[in-house]
Coordinates of N, CA and C in Angstrom, one line a residue:
X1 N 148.4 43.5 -19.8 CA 147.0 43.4 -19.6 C 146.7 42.6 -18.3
X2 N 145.8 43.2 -17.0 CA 145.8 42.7 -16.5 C 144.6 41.4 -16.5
X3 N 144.8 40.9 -15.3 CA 143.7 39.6 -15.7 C 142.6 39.8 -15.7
X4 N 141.8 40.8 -15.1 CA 140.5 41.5 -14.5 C 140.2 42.0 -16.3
X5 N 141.0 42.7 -16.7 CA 140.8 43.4 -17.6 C 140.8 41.9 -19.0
X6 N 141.6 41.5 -18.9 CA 141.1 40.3 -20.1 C 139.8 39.6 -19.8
X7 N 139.2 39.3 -18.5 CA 138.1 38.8 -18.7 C 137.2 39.8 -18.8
X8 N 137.2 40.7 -18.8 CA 136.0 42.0 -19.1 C 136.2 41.8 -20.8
X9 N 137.4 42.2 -21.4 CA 137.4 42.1 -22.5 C 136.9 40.2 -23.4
X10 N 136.9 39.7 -22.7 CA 136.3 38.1 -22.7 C 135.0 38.3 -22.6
X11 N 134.8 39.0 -22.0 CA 133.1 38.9 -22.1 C 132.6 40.3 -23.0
X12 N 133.2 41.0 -23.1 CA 133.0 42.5 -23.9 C 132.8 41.6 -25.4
X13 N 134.0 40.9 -26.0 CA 133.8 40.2 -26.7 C 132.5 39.2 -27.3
X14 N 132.2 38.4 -25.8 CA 131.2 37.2 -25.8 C 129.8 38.1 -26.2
X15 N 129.0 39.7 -25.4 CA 127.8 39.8 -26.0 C 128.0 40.7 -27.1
X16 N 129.6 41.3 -27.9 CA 129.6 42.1 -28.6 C 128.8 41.5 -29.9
X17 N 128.5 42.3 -31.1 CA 127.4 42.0 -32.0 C 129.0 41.6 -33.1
X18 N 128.4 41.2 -34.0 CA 130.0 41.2 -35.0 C 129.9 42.4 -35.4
X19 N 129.1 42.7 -36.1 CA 129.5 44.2 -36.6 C 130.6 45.3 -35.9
X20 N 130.5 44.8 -34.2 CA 131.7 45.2 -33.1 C 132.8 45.2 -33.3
X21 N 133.0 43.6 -34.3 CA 134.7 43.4 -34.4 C 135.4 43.7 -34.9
X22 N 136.5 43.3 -34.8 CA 137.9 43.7 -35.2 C 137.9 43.7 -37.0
X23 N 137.3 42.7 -37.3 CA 137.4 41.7 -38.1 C 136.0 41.6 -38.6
X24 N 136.3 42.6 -40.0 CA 134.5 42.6 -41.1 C 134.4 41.2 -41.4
X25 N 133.2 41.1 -41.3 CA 132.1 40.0 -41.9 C 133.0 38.4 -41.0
X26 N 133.6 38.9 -40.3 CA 133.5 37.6 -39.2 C 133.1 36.3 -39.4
X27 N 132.2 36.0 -39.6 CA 131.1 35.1 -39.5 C 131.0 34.5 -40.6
X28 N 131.2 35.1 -41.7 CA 131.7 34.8 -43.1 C 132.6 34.2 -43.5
X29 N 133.8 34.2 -42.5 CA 135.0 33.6 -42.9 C 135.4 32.2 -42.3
X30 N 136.1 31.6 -43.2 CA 136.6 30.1 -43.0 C 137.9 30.3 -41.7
X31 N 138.1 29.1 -40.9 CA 139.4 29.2 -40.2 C 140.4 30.0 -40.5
X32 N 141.2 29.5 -42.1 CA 142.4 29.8 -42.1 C 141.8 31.5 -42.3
X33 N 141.0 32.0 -42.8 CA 140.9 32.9 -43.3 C 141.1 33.9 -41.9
X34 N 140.1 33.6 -41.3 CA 140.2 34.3 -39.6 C 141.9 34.3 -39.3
X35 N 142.5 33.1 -38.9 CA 143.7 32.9 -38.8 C 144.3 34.1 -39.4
X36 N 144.4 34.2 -40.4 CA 145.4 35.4 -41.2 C 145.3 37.0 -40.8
X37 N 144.0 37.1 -40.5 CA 143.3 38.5 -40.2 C 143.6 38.5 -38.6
X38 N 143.6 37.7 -38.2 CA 144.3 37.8 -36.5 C 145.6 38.4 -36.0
X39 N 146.7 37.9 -37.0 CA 147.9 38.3 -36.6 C 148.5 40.1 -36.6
X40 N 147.3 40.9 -37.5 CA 147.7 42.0 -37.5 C 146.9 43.3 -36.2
X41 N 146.2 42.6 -35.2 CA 145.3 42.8 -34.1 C 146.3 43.2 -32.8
X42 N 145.5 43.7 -32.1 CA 145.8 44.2 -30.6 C 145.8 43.5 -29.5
X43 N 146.3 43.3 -28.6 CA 146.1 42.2 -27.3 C 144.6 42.8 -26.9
X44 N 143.8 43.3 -27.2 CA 142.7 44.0 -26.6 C 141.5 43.2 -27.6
X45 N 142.3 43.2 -29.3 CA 141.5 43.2 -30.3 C 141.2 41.2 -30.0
X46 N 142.3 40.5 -30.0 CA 142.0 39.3 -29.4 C 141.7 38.5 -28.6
X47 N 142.0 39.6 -27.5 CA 140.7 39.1 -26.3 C 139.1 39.3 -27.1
X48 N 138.7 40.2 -27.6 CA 137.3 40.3 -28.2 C 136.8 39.1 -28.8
X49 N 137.9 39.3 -29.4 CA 137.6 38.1 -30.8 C 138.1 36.5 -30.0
X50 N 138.6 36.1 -29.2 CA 138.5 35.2 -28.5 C 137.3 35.1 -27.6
X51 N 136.7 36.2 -26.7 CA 135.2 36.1 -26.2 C 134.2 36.0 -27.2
X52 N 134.4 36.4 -28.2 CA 132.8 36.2 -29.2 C 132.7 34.8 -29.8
X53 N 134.4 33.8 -30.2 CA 134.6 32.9 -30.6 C 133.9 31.8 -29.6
X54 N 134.4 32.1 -28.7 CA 134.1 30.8 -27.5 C 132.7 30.7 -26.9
X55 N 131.9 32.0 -27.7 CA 130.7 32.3 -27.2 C 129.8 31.6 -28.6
X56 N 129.9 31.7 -29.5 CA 129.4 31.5 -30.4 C 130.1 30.0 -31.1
X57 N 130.9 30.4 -32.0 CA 131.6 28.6 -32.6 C 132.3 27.9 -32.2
X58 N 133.2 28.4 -31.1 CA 134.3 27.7 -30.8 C 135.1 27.0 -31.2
X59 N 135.6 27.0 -32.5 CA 136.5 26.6 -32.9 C 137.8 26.5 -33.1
X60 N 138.5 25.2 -32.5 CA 139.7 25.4 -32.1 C 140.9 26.1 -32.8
X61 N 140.7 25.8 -34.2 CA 141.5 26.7 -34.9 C 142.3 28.1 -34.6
X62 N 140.5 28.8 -34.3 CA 140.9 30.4 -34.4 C 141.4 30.5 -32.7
X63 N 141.0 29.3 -31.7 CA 141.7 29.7 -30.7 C 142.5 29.5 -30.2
X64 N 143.1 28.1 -31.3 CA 144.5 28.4 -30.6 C 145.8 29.2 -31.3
X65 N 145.1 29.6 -32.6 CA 145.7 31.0 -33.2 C 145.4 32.1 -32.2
X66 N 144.6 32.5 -32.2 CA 144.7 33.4 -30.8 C 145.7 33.1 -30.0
X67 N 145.7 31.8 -29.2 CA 146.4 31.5 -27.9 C 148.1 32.1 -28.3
X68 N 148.5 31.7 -29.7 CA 149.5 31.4 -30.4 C 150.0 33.0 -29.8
X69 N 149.1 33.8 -30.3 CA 149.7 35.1 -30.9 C 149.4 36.0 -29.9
X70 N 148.7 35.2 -28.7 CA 148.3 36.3 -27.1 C 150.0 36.2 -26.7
X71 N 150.3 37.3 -26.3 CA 151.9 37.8 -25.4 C 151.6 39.0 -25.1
X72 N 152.9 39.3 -23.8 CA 152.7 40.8 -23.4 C 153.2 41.9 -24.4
X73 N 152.6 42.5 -24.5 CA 153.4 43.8 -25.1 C 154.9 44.4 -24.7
X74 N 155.3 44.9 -25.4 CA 156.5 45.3 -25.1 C 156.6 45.9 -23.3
X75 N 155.4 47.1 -23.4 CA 155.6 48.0 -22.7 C 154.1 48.1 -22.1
X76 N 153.5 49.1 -21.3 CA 151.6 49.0 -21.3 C 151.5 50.2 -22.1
X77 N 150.7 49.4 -22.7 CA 150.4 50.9 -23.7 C 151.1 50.8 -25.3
X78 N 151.6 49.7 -25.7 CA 152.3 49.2 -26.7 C 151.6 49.4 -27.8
X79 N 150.2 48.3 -28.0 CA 149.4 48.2 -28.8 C 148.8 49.5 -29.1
X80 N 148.5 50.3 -28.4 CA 147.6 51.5 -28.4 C 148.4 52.4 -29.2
X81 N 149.6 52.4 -29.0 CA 150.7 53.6 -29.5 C 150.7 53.7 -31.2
X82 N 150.6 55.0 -31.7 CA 151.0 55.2 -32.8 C 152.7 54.4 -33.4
X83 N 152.7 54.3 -34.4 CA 154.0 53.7 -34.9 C 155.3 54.6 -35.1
X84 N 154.9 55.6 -35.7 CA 155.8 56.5 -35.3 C 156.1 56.8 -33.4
X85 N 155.2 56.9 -33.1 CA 155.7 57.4 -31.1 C 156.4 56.3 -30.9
X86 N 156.4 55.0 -30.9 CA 157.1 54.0 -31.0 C 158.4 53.7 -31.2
X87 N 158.8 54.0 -32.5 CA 160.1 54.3 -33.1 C 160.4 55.5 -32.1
X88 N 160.1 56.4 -31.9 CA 160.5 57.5 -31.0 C 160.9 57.1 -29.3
X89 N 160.2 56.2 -29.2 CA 160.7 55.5 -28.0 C 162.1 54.3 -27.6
X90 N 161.9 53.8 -28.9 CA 163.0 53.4 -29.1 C 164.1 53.8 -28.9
X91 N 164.3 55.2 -28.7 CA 165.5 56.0 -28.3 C 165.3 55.8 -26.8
X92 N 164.6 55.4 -26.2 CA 164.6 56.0 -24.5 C 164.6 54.7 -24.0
X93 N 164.6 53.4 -24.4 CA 164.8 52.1 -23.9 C 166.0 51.2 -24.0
X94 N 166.0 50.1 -23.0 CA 167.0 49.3 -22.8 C 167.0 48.2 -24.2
X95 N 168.2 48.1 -24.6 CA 168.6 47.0 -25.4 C 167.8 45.9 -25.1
X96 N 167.8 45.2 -24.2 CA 166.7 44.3 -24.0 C 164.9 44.2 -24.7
X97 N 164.7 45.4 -24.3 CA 163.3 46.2 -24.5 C 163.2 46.0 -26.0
X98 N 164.4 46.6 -26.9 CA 164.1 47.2 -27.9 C 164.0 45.5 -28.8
X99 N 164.9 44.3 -28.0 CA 164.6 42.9 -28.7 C 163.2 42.9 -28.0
X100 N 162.8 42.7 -27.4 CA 161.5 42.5 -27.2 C 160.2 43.0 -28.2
X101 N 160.5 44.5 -28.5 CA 159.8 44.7 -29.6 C 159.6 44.1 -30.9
X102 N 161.1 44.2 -31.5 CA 162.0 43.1 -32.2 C 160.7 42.1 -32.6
X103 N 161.2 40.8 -31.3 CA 160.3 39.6 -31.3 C 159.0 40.0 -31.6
X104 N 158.0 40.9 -30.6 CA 156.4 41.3 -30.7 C 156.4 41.3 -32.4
X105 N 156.6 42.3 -32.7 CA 156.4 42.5 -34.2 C 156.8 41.8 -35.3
X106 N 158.1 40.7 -35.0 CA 158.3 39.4 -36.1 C 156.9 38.7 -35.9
X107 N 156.6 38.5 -34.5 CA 155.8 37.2 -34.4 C 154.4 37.5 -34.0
X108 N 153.8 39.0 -34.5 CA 152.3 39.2 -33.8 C 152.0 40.1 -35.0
X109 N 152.8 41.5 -34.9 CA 152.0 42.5 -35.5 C 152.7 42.8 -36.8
X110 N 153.9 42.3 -37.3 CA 155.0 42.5 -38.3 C 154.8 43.7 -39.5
X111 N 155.0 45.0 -38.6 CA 155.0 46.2 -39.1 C 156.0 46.3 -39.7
X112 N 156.8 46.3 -40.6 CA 158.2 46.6 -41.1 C 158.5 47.8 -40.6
X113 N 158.0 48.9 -40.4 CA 158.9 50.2 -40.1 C 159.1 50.3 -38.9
X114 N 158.5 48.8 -38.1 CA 159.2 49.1 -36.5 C 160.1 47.7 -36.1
X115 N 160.0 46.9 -37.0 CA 161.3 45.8 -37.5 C 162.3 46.6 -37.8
X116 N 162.3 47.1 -38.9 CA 163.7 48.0 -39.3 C 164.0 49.0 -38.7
X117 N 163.3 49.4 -37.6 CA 164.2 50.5 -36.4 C 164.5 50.1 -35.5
X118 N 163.8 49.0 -34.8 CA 164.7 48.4 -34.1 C 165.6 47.5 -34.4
X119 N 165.8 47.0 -35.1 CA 167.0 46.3 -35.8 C 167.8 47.5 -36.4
X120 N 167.9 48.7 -36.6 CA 168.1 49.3 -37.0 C 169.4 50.2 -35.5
X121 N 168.4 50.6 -34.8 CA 169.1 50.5 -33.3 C 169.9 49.8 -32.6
X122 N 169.5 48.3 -32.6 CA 170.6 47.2 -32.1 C 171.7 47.8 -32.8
X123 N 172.1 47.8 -33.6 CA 173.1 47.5 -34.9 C 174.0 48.3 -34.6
X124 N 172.8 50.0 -34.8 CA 173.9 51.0 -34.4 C 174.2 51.3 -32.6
X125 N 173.5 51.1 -32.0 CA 173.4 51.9 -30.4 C 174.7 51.0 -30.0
X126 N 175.7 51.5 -29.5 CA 176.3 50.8 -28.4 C 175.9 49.9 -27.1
X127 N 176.3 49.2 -27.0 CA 175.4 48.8 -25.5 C 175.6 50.2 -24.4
X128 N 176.7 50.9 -23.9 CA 177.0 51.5 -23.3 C 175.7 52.9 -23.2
X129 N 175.3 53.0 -24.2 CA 174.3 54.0 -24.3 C 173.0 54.0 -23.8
X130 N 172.4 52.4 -24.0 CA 171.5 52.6 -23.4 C 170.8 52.9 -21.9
X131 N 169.5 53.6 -21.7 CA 169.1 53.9 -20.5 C 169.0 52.2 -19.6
X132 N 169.0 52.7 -18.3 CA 168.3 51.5 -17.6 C 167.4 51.1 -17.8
X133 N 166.5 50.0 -17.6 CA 165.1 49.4 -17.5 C 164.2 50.4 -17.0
X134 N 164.3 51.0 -16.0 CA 163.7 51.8 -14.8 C 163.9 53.5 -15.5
X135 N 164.7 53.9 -16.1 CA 164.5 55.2 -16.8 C 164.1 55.0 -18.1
X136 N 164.3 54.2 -18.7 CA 163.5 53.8 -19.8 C 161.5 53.7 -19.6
X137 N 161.4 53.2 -18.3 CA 160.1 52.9 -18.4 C 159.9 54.1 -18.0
X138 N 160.2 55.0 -17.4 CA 159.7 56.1 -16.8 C 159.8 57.1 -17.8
X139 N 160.5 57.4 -19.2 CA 160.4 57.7 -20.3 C 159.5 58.0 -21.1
X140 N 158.7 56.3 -21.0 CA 157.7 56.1 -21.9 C 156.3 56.2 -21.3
X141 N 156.2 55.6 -20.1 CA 155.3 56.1 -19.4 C 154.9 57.9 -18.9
X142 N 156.1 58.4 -18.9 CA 156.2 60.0 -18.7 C 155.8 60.6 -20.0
X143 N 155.7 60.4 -21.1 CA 155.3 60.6 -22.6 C 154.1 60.3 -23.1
X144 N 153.2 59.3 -21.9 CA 152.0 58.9 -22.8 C 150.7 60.2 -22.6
X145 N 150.5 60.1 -23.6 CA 149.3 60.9 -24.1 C 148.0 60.8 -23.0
X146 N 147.1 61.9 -22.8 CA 146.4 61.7 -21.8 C 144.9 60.9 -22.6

């Protein structure tokens, strides 16, 4: 995400109405509770919800849960991808890449069915098999949907 684009989504957030967000009845919820409903969100979905926070209660809780759980996506276009097209790409990336997913999803979005393929991958793929960084990206980027 670039920077231009997180503060648009910072402020898309700040005049959005709640009914906009990510996250029903918003406004209704206690810290930890927000907290919990965060971790299963979009780098897109917590920029929102970080511009509406800082606009309205600001409280440090939910932002520095936020802060906690803002990182890059694997890939551009990570967040947005169906779970299956995901797994499916998994085949077209560098061992590196596929830990990185790995990590994203232990520690942001923890989908089990894209934990267990990529750990599933490591396990079985040889190192020798995988593509380069540079054909891998050009794989996935060559695949994305218009």
């Amino acid at each position: 995400m670039t920077a231009a684009t997180r503060v648009a989504e910072k402020v898309q957030g700040a005049m959005a109405r709640e009914e906009a967000l990510p996250v029903p009845g918003y406004s209704r919820l206690g810290v930890t509770e927000i907290q919990q409903r965060l971790r299963g969100l979009s780098q897109t979905e917590l920029t929102v919800i970080e511009g509406y926070e800082r606009a309205h209660a600001g409280r440090s809780g939910v932002l520095n849960a936020i802060r906690h759980l803002s990182a890059a996506e694997p890939w551009a276009g990570y967040d947005a991808m169906d779970p299956e097209r995901i797994k499916m790409h998994l085949h077209d990336v560098p061992d590196d890449v596929i830990r990185q997913v790995l990590e994203y999803e232990r520690r942001h979005r923890q989908r089990d069915t894209l934990i267990n393929a990529a750990e599933a991958m490591l396990q079985r793929m040889p190192e020798a098999t995988h593509r380069t960084e540079a054909d891998a990206l050009h794989a996935v980027t060559r695949d994305k949907e218009p």
